[in-house]
Coordinates of C-alpha atoms in Angstrom, one line a residue:
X1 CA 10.9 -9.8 -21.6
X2 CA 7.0 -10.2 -19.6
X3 CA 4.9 -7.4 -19.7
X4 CA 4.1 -6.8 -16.1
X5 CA 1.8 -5.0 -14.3
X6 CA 2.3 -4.2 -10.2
X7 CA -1.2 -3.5 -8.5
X8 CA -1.0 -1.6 -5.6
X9 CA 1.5 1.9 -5.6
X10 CA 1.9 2.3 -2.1
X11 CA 5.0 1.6 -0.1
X12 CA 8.4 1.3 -1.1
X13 CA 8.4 -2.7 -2.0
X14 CA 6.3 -0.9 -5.3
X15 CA 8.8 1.6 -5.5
X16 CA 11.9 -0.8 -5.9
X17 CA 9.6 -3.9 -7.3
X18 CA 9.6 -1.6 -9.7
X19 CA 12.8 -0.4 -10.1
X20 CA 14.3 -3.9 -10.4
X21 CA 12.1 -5.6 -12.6
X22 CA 12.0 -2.6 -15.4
X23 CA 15.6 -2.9 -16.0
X24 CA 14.2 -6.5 -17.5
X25 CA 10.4 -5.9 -18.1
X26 CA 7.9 -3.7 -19.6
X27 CA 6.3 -2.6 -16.0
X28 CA 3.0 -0.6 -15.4
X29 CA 2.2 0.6 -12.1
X30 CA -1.0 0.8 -11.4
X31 CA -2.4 2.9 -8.0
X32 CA -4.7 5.2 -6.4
X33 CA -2.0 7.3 -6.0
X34 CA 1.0 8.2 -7.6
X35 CA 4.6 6.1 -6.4
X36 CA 6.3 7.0 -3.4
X37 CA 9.8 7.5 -5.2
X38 CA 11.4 6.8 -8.8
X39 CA 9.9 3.6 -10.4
X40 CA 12.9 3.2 -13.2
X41 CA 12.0 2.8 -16.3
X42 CA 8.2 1.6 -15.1
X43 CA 5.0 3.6 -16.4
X44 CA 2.2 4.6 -14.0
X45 CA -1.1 4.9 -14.2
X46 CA -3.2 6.7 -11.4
X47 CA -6.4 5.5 -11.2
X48 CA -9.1 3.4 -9.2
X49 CA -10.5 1.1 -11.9
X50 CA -13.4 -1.3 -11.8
X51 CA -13.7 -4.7 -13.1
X52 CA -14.6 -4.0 -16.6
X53 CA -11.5 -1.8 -16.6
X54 CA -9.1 -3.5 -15.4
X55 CA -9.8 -6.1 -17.8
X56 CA -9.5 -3.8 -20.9
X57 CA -6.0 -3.0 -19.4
X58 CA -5.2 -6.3 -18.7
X59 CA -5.8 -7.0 -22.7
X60 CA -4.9 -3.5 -24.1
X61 CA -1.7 -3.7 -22.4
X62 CA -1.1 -8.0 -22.9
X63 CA 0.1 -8.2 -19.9
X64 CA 1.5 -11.6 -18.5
X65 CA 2.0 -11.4 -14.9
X66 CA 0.0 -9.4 -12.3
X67 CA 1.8 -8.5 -9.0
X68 CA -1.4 -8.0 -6.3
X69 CA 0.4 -5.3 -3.2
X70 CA -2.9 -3.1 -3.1
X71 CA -3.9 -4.7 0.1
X72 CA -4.5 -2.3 3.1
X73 CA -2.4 -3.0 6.2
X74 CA 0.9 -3.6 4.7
X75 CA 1.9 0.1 4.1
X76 CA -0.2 2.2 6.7
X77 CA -2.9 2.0 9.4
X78 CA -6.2 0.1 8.4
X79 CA -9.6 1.9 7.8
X80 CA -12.9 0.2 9.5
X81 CA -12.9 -3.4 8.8
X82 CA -15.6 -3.4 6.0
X83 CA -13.7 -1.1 4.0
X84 CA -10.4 -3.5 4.5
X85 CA -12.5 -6.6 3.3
X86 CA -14.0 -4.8 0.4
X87 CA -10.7 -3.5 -0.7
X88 CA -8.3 -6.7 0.4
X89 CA -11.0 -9.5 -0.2
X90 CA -13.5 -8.7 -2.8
X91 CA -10.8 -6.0 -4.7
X92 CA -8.3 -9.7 -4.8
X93 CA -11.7 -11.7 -5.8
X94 CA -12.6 -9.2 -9.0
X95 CA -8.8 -8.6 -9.8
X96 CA -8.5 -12.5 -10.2
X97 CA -11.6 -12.9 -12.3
X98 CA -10.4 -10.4 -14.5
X99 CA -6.8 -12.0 -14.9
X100 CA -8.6 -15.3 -15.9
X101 CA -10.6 -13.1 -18.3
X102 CA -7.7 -11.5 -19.6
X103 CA -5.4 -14.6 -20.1
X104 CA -2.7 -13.7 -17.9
X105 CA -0.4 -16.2 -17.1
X106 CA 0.5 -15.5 -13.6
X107 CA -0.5 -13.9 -10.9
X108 CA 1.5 -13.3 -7.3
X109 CA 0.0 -12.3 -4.6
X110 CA 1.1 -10.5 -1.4
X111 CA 1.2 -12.6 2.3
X112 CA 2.2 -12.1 5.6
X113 CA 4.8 -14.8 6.8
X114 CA 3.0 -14.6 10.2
X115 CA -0.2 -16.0 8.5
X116 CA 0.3 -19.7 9.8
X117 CA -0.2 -18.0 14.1
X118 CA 1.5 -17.4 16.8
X119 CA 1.8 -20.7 19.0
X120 CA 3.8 -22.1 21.9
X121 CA 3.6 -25.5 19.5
X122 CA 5.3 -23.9 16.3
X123 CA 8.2 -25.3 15.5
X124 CA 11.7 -22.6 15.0
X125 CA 11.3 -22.1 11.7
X126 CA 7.6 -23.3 9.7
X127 CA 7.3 -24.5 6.1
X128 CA 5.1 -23.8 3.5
X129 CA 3.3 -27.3 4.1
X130 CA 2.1 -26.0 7.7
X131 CA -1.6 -25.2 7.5
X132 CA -2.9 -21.5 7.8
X133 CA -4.6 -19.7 10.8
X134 CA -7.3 -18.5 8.5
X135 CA -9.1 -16.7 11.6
X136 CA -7.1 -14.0 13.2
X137 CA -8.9 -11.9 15.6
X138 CA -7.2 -8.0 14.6
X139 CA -5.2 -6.4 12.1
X140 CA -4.4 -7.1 8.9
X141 CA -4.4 -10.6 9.6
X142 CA -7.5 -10.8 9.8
X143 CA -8.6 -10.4 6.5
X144 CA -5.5 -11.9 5.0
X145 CA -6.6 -15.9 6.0
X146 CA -9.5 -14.7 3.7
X147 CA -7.6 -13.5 1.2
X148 CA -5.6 -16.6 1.0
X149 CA -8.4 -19.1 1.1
X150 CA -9.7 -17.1 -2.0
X151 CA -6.2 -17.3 -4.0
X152 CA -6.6 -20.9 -3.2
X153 CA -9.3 -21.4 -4.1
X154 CA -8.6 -20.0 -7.9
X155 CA -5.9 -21.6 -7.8
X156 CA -7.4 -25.1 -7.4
X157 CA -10.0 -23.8 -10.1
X158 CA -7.8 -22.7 -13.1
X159 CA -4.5 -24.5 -13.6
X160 CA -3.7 -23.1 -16.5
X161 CA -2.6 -19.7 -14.5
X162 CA 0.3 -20.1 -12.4
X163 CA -0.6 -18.6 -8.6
X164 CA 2.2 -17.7 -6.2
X165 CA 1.6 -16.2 -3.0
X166 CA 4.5 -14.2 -1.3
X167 CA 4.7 -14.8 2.5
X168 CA 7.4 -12.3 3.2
X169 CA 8.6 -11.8 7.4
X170 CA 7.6 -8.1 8.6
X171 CA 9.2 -5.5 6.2
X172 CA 12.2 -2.9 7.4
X173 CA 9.8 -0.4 6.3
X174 CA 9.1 3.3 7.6
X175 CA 5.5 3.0 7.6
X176 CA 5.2 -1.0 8.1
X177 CA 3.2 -1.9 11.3
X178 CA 5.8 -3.7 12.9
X179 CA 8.3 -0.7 12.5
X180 CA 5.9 1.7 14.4
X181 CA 5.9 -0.4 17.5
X182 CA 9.6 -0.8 17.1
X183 CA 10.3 2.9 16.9
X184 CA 8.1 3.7 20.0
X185 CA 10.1 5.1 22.6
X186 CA 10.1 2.6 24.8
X187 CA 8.1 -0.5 23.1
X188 CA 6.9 -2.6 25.5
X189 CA 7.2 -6.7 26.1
X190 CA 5.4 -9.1 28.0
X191 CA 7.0 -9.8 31.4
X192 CA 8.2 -13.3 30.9
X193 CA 8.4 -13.8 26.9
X194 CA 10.9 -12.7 24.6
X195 CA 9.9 -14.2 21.1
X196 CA 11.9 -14.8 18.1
X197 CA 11.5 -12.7 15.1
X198 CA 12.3 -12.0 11.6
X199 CA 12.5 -8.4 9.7
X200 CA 13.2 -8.3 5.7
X201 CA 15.2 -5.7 4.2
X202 CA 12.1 -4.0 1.2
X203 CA 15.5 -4.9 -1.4
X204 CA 15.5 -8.7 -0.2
X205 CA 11.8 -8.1 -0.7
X206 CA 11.5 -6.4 -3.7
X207 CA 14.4 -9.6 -5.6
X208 CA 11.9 -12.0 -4.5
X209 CA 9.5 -10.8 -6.9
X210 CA 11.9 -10.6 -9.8
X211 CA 12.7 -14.1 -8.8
X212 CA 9.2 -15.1 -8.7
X213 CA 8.9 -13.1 -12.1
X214 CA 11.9 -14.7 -14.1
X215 CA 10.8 -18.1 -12.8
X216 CA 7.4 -18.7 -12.6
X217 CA 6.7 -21.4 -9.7
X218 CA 2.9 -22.2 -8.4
X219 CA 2.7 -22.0 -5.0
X220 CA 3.1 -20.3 -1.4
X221 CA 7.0 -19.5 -0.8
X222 CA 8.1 -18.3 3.0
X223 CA 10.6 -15.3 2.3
X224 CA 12.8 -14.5 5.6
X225 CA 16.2 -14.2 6.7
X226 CA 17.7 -17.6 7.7
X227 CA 18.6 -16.1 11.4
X228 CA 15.9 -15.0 13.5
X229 CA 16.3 -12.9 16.7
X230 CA 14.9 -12.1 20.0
X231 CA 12.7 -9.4 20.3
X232 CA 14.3 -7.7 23.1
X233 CA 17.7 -7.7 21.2
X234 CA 16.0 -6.4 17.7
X235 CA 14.5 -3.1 20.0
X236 CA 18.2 -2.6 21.6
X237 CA 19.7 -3.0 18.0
X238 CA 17.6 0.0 17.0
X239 CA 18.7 1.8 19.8
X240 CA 15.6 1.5 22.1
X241 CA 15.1 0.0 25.8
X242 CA 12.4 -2.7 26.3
X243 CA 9.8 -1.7 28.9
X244 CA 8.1 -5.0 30.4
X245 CA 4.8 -5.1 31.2
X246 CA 2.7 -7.8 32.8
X247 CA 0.7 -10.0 30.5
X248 CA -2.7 -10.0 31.7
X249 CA -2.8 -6.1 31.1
X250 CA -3.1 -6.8 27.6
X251 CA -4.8 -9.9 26.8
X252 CA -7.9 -7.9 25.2
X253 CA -5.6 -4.8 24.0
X254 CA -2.2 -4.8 23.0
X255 CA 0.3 -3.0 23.8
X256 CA 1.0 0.7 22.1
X257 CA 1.4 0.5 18.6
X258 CA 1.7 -3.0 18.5
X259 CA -0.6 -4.4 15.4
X260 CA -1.3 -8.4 15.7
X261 CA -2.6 -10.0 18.6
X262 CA -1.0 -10.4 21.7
X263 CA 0.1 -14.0 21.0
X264 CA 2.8 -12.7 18.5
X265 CA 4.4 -11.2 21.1
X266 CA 4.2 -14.5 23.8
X267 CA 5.1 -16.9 20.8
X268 CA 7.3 -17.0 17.8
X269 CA 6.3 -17.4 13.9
X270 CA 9.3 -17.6 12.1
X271 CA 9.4 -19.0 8.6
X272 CA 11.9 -21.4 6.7
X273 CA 12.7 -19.7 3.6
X274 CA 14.2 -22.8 2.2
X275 CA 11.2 -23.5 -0.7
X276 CA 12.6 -19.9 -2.2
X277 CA 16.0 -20.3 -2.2
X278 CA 15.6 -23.8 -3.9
X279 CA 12.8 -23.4 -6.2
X280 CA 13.0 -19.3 -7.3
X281 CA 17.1 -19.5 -6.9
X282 CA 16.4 -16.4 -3.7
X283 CA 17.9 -15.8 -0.7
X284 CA 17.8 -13.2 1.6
X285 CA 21.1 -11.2 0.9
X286 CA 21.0 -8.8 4.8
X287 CA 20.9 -10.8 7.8
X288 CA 19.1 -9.7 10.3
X289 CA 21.8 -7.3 12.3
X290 CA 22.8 -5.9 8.7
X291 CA 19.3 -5.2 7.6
X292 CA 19.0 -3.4 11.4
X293 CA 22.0 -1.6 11.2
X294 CA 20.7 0.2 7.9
X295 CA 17.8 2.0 9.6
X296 CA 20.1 3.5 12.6
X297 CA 21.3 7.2 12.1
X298 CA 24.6 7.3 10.9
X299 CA 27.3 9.7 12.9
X300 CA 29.0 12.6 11.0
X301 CA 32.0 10.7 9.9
X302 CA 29.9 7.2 8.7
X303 CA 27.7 10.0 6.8
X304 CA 30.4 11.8 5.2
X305 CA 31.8 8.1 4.5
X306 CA 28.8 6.8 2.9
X307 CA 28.2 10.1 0.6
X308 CA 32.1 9.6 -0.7
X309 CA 31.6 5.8 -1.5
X310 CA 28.7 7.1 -3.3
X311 CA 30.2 10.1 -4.9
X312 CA 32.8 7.7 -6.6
X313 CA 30.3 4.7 -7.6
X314 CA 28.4 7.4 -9.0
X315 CA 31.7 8.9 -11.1
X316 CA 32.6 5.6 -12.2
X317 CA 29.6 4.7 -13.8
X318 CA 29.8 7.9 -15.6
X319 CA 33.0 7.3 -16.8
X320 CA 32.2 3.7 -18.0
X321 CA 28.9 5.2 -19.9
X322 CA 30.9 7.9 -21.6

Protein backbone atom coordinates (compact mmCIF):
# COMPACT_ATOMS: atom_id res chain seq x y z
CA UNK A 1 0.00 0.00 0.00
CA UNK A 2 1.76 3.93 -1.01
CA UNK A 3 0.45 6.71 0.74
CA UNK A 4 -0.61 9.03 -1.96
CA UNK A 5 -1.43 12.28 -2.30
CA UNK A 6 -3.43 13.82 -5.65
CA UNK A 7 -2.70 17.70 -6.06
CA UNK A 8 -5.11 19.35 -7.93
CA UNK A 9 -9.24 18.53 -7.07
CA UNK A 10 -10.62 19.82 -10.10
CA UNK A 11 -12.13 17.72 -12.93
CA UNK A 12 -13.27 14.42 -12.96
CA UNK A 13 -9.68 12.58 -13.74
CA UNK A 14 -9.31 13.62 -9.71
CA UNK A 15 -12.58 12.38 -9.07
CA UNK A 16 -11.97 8.72 -10.49
CA UNK A 17 -7.91 9.00 -9.92
CA UNK A 18 -9.22 8.83 -6.83
CA UNK A 19 -11.73 6.45 -6.76
CA UNK A 20 -9.43 3.75 -8.28
CA UNK A 21 -6.40 4.17 -6.52
CA UNK A 22 -8.12 4.22 -2.77
CA UNK A 23 -9.44 0.88 -3.33
CA UNK A 24 -5.40 0.10 -3.07
CA UNK A 25 -3.94 3.27 -1.43
CA UNK A 26 -4.16 5.60 1.43
CA UNK A 27 -5.28 8.75 -0.94
CA UNK A 28 -5.38 12.48 0.18
CA UNK A 29 -6.93 14.95 -2.08
CA UNK A 30 -5.70 17.99 -1.77
CA UNK A 31 -7.60 21.28 -3.57
CA UNK A 32 -8.83 24.73 -3.53
CA UNK A 33 -11.99 23.34 -3.75
CA UNK A 34 -13.78 20.52 -2.66
CA UNK A 35 -14.09 17.19 -5.42
CA UNK A 36 -16.43 17.28 -8.13
CA UNK A 37 -18.06 13.84 -7.20
CA UNK A 38 -17.38 10.82 -4.67
CA UNK A 39 -13.51 10.26 -4.22
CA UNK A 40 -14.02 6.44 -2.60
CA UNK A 41 -12.46 5.83 0.14
CA UNK A 42 -9.90 9.05 -0.41
CA UNK A 43 -9.65 11.95 2.26
CA UNK A 44 -9.76 15.65 1.20
CA UNK A 45 -8.35 18.42 2.36
CA UNK A 46 -9.55 21.99 1.06
CA UNK A 47 -7.04 24.32 1.21
CA UNK A 48 -4.49 26.59 -0.71
CA UNK A 49 -1.11 25.88 1.05
CA UNK A 50 2.26 27.48 0.69
CA UNK A 51 5.51 25.91 0.52
CA UNK A 52 6.30 25.59 4.10
CA UNK A 53 2.94 23.71 4.24
CA UNK A 54 2.85 21.64 1.91
CA UNK A 55 5.97 20.22 3.20
CA UNK A 56 4.73 19.62 6.77
CA UNK A 57 1.89 17.56 4.90
CA UNK A 58 4.20 16.01 2.72
CA UNK A 59 6.04 14.59 6.15
CA UNK A 60 3.05 14.58 8.62
CA UNK A 61 1.19 12.52 6.19
CA UNK A 62 4.63 10.22 4.75
CA UNK A 63 3.44 10.33 1.71
CA UNK A 64 5.32 8.49 -1.14
CA UNK A 65 3.98 9.59 -4.38
CA UNK A 66 2.60 13.02 -5.43
CA UNK A 67 0.19 13.19 -8.42
CA UNK A 68 0.55 17.15 -9.81
CA UNK A 69 -3.30 17.87 -11.83
CA UNK A 70 -3.54 21.47 -10.31
CA UNK A 71 -2.53 22.99 -13.45
CA UNK A 72 -5.05 25.56 -14.97
CA UNK A 73 -6.27 24.74 -18.49
CA UNK A 74 -6.99 21.21 -18.22
CA UNK A 75 -10.37 21.42 -16.47
CA UNK A 76 -11.80 25.05 -17.42
CA UNK A 77 -11.01 28.28 -19.16
CA UNK A 78 -7.53 29.97 -18.31
CA UNK A 79 -7.25 33.29 -16.21
CA UNK A 80 -4.67 36.07 -17.62
CA UNK A 81 -1.48 34.51 -18.44
CA UNK A 82 0.56 35.66 -15.34
CA UNK A 83 -1.79 34.15 -13.11
CA UNK A 84 -1.52 30.62 -15.33
CA UNK A 85 2.39 30.83 -14.96
CA UNK A 86 2.35 31.62 -11.34
CA UNK A 87 -0.05 28.82 -10.64
CA UNK A 88 1.20 26.09 -13.51
CA UNK A 89 4.98 27.05 -13.43
CA UNK A 90 6.15 28.42 -10.19
CA UNK A 91 3.12 26.32 -8.13
CA UNK A 92 5.01 22.87 -10.11
CA UNK A 93 8.59 24.62 -9.16
CA UNK A 94 7.72 24.94 -5.15
CA UNK A 95 5.58 21.75 -5.17
CA UNK A 96 8.77 19.87 -6.44
CA UNK A 97 11.19 21.47 -3.98
CA UNK A 98 9.02 20.51 -1.32
CA UNK A 99 8.76 16.76 -2.51
CA UNK A 100 12.65 16.64 -2.58
CA UNK A 101 12.39 18.17 0.94
CA UNK A 102 9.99 15.76 2.06
CA UNK A 103 11.53 12.56 0.74
CA UNK A 104 8.89 11.48 -1.54
CA UNK A 105 9.71 8.99 -3.80
CA UNK A 106 7.83 9.83 -6.86
CA UNK A 107 6.28 12.38 -8.31
CA UNK A 108 3.88 12.32 -11.70
CA UNK A 109 3.06 15.02 -13.31
CA UNK A 110 0.24 16.04 -15.73
CA UNK A 111 0.97 16.66 -19.88
CA UNK A 112 -0.73 17.32 -22.80
CA UNK A 113 -0.02 14.70 -25.58
CA UNK A 114 -0.11 17.63 -28.10
CA UNK A 115 2.99 19.14 -26.36
CA UNK A 116 5.56 17.85 -29.12
CA UNK A 117 3.28 20.64 -32.09
CA UNK A 118 1.26 20.42 -34.70
CA UNK A 119 3.35 19.91 -38.04
CA UNK A 120 2.78 18.81 -41.59
CA UNK A 121 6.30 16.80 -40.86
CA UNK A 122 4.92 14.68 -37.77
CA UNK A 123 4.98 11.39 -38.35
CA UNK A 124 1.14 9.27 -37.69
CA UNK A 125 1.66 8.47 -34.43
CA UNK A 126 4.98 10.33 -32.23
CA UNK A 127 7.01 8.71 -29.53
CA UNK A 128 8.19 9.73 -26.38
CA UNK A 129 11.85 10.23 -27.86
CA UNK A 130 10.41 13.15 -30.28
CA UNK A 131 11.65 16.48 -28.92
CA UNK A 132 9.05 19.02 -27.33
CA UNK A 133 7.65 22.36 -28.77
CA UNK A 134 8.57 24.14 -25.71
CA UNK A 135 7.10 27.54 -27.18
CA UNK A 136 3.47 27.56 -28.02
CA UNK A 137 1.98 30.70 -28.82
CA UNK A 138 -1.82 30.31 -26.84
CA UNK A 139 -3.47 28.22 -24.40
CA UNK A 140 -2.50 26.05 -22.05
CA UNK A 141 0.24 25.05 -24.16
CA UNK A 142 1.88 27.67 -23.60
CA UNK A 143 2.88 27.36 -20.30
CA UNK A 144 3.06 23.65 -20.29
CA UNK A 145 6.67 23.55 -22.59
CA UNK A 146 7.65 25.43 -19.33
CA UNK A 147 6.33 23.33 -17.10
CA UNK A 148 8.05 20.42 -18.64
CA UNK A 149 11.48 21.84 -19.10
CA UNK A 150 11.18 22.48 -15.26
CA UNK A 151 10.14 18.70 -14.44
CA UNK A 152 13.11 17.96 -16.45
CA UNK A 153 15.13 19.64 -15.22
CA UNK A 154 14.53 18.18 -11.51
CA UNK A 155 14.58 15.24 -12.87
CA UNK A 156 18.14 15.44 -14.33
CA UNK A 157 18.95 17.01 -10.72
CA UNK A 158 17.66 14.36 -8.24
CA UNK A 159 17.79 10.71 -9.31
CA UNK A 160 16.94 9.45 -6.32
CA UNK A 161 13.06 10.56 -7.03
CA UNK A 162 11.45 8.80 -9.70
CA UNK A 163 9.67 11.67 -12.21
CA UNK A 164 6.99 10.58 -14.64
CA UNK A 165 5.15 12.91 -16.73
CA UNK A 166 1.68 11.88 -18.17
CA UNK A 167 1.16 13.01 -21.74
CA UNK A 168 -2.45 11.95 -22.03
CA UNK A 169 -4.53 12.77 -25.79
CA UNK A 170 -7.43 15.49 -25.17
CA UNK A 171 -9.82 14.11 -22.40
CA UNK A 172 -13.71 13.02 -23.15
CA UNK A 173 -14.36 15.53 -20.48
CA UNK A 174 -17.51 17.98 -20.02
CA UNK A 175 -15.41 20.90 -19.21
CA UNK A 176 -12.12 19.89 -21.21
CA UNK A 177 -11.19 22.52 -23.88
CA UNK A 178 -11.34 20.36 -26.70
CA UNK A 179 -14.97 19.18 -25.75
CA UNK A 180 -16.22 22.85 -25.87
CA UNK A 181 -15.25 23.29 -29.46
CA UNK A 182 -16.64 19.93 -30.16
CA UNK A 183 -20.05 20.59 -28.59
CA UNK A 184 -20.43 23.99 -30.51
CA UNK A 185 -23.16 23.82 -32.72
CA UNK A 186 -21.64 23.77 -35.70
CA UNK A 187 -17.67 23.66 -35.00
CA UNK A 188 -15.95 24.87 -37.57
CA UNK A 189 -12.83 23.29 -39.86
CA UNK A 190 -10.37 24.75 -42.14
CA UNK A 191 -11.46 24.49 -45.75
CA UNK A 192 -8.94 22.00 -47.05
CA UNK A 193 -7.70 20.00 -43.74
CA UNK A 194 -9.23 17.39 -41.96
CA UNK A 195 -6.58 16.33 -39.21
CA UNK A 196 -6.29 13.18 -37.31
CA UNK A 197 -7.12 13.08 -33.68
CA UNK A 198 -7.18 11.24 -30.49
CA UNK A 199 -9.83 11.71 -27.45
CA UNK A 200 -9.26 9.50 -24.04
CA UNK A 201 -12.08 8.21 -22.16
CA UNK A 202 -11.19 10.26 -18.04
CA UNK A 203 -11.44 6.00 -16.99
CA UNK A 204 -8.58 5.11 -19.53
CA UNK A 205 -7.15 8.17 -17.93
CA UNK A 206 -7.62 7.86 -14.53
CA UNK A 207 -5.90 3.47 -14.85
CA UNK A 208 -2.98 5.21 -16.24
CA UNK A 209 -2.19 6.70 -13.01
CA UNK A 210 -2.80 3.61 -10.92
CA UNK A 211 -0.50 1.98 -13.45
CA UNK A 212 1.99 4.61 -13.16
CA UNK A 213 1.35 4.25 -9.21
CA UNK A 214 1.74 0.34 -8.86
CA UNK A 215 4.77 0.57 -11.08
CA UNK A 216 6.86 3.30 -10.65
CA UNK A 217 8.79 4.04 -14.20
CA UNK A 218 10.90 7.44 -14.72
CA UNK A 219 9.97 9.03 -17.61
CA UNK A 220 7.48 10.74 -20.21
CA UNK A 221 4.80 8.06 -21.37
CA UNK A 222 2.26 9.11 -24.43
CA UNK A 223 -1.29 7.85 -23.25
CA UNK A 224 -3.82 7.56 -26.34
CA UNK A 225 -6.10 5.25 -28.06
CA UNK A 226 -4.14 3.12 -30.68
CA UNK A 227 -6.75 4.39 -33.52
CA UNK A 228 -6.91 7.90 -34.31
CA UNK A 229 -9.67 9.62 -36.34
CA UNK A 230 -10.52 12.41 -38.59
CA UNK A 231 -11.75 15.37 -37.18
CA UNK A 232 -14.63 15.78 -39.39
CA UNK A 233 -15.82 12.13 -38.54
CA UNK A 234 -15.23 12.68 -34.47
CA UNK A 235 -17.82 16.04 -34.81
CA UNK A 236 -20.46 13.80 -36.92
CA UNK A 237 -19.90 10.97 -34.29
CA UNK A 238 -21.12 13.42 -31.64
CA UNK A 239 -23.96 14.34 -33.69
CA UNK A 240 -22.77 17.72 -35.05
CA UNK A 241 -22.13 19.04 -38.81
CA UNK A 242 -18.77 20.52 -39.67
CA UNK A 243 -18.96 24.05 -40.94
CA UNK A 244 -15.76 24.87 -43.22
CA UNK A 245 -14.28 27.96 -43.14
CA UNK A 246 -11.40 29.43 -45.12
CA UNK A 247 -8.02 29.35 -43.58
CA UNK A 248 -6.65 32.70 -43.80
CA UNK A 249 -9.71 33.93 -41.68
CA UNK A 250 -8.08 32.58 -38.74
CA UNK A 251 -4.47 32.54 -38.88
CA UNK A 252 -4.20 35.21 -35.90
CA UNK A 253 -7.63 33.92 -34.13
CA UNK A 254 -9.07 30.63 -34.09
CA UNK A 255 -11.98 29.53 -34.73
CA UNK A 256 -14.96 29.69 -31.87
CA UNK A 257 -14.11 27.87 -28.96
CA UNK A 258 -11.30 26.25 -30.37
CA UNK A 259 -8.28 26.47 -27.62
CA UNK A 260 -4.63 25.67 -29.38
CA UNK A 261 -3.39 27.35 -32.21
CA UNK A 262 -4.67 27.12 -35.54
CA UNK A 263 -1.97 24.60 -36.64
CA UNK A 264 -3.77 21.76 -34.57
CA UNK A 265 -6.43 22.03 -36.62
CA UNK A 266 -4.22 22.04 -40.31
CA UNK A 267 -1.93 19.25 -38.81
CA UNK A 268 -2.16 16.15 -36.72
CA UNK A 269 -0.35 15.26 -33.25
CA UNK A 270 -1.22 12.00 -32.49
CA UNK A 271 0.82 9.99 -29.98
CA UNK A 272 2.14 6.22 -29.91
CA UNK A 273 1.04 4.91 -26.63
CA UNK A 274 3.27 1.95 -27.11
CA UNK A 275 6.07 3.12 -24.06
CA UNK A 276 2.73 2.59 -21.67
CA UNK A 277 1.43 -0.42 -22.64
CA UNK A 278 4.94 -1.95 -22.43
CA UNK A 279 6.54 -0.46 -19.54
CA UNK A 280 3.29 0.48 -16.99
CA UNK A 281 1.39 -2.89 -18.41
CA UNK A 282 -1.63 0.13 -19.81
CA UNK A 283 -3.62 0.31 -22.57
CA UNK A 284 -6.37 2.25 -23.49
CA UNK A 285 -9.42 -0.08 -22.91
CA UNK A 286 -12.42 2.40 -25.28
CA UNK A 287 -11.43 2.97 -28.71
CA UNK A 288 -12.06 5.93 -30.11
CA UNK A 289 -15.96 5.32 -31.52
CA UNK A 290 -16.64 3.59 -28.04
CA UNK A 291 -15.32 6.34 -25.94
CA UNK A 292 -17.61 8.69 -28.43
CA UNK A 293 -20.53 6.87 -28.25
CA UNK A 294 -20.56 7.28 -24.27
CA UNK A 295 -21.12 10.99 -24.36
CA UNK A 296 -24.23 10.82 -26.96
CA UNK A 297 -27.77 11.02 -25.32
CA UNK A 298 -29.16 7.79 -25.09
CA UNK A 299 -32.97 7.16 -26.48
CA UNK A 300 -35.77 6.09 -24.08
CA UNK A 301 -35.34 2.35 -24.55
CA UNK A 302 -31.13 2.40 -24.44
CA UNK A 303 -31.95 4.51 -21.11
CA UNK A 304 -34.32 2.23 -19.58
CA UNK A 305 -31.75 -0.48 -20.81
CA UNK A 306 -28.80 0.84 -19.21
CA UNK A 307 -30.63 1.70 -15.72
CA UNK A 308 -31.81 -2.34 -15.66
CA UNK A 309 -28.23 -3.57 -16.43
CA UNK A 310 -27.44 -1.43 -13.60
CA UNK A 311 -30.23 -2.20 -11.37
CA UNK A 312 -29.14 -5.97 -11.44
CA UNK A 313 -25.05 -5.33 -11.19
CA UNK A 314 -26.06 -3.33 -8.33
CA UNK A 315 -28.44 -6.35 -6.74
CA UNK A 316 -25.81 -8.83 -7.36
CA UNK A 317 -23.14 -7.27 -5.51
CA UNK A 318 -25.49 -6.94 -2.69
CA UNK A 319 -26.29 -10.34 -2.68
CA UNK A 320 -22.60 -11.45 -2.89
CA UNK A 321 -21.73 -8.97 0.24
CA UNK A 322 -24.55 -10.24 2.33
Amino acid sequence: MTRVLINGSTGMLCVRAAQLLSQQHEVIVLGRRPPEGPIGHADWLVARLDRKQMLELLRTEHIETVIHLDLLGFDGPLPDHETTVQQNVIGTMELLGACRAAGVRHVMVRSHGWIYGASPLNPLLITEERPIKTIHSRGLLRTLGEVEQVVADFAARHPQITVTVLRYAPLLSQDGPVMKYLRSPSPQLLFGFDPMIQLLHVDDAAYAMVAAVNQPVGGAFNLAPEQPMPLSQVIRRLGKQPTATIGPLFDNQPPPGWPFEVDYLRYHCTIDPQRACRQLGWAAKYDMVTALDTLKPLSPEEEYAAASRALNEFLNRRRRVE
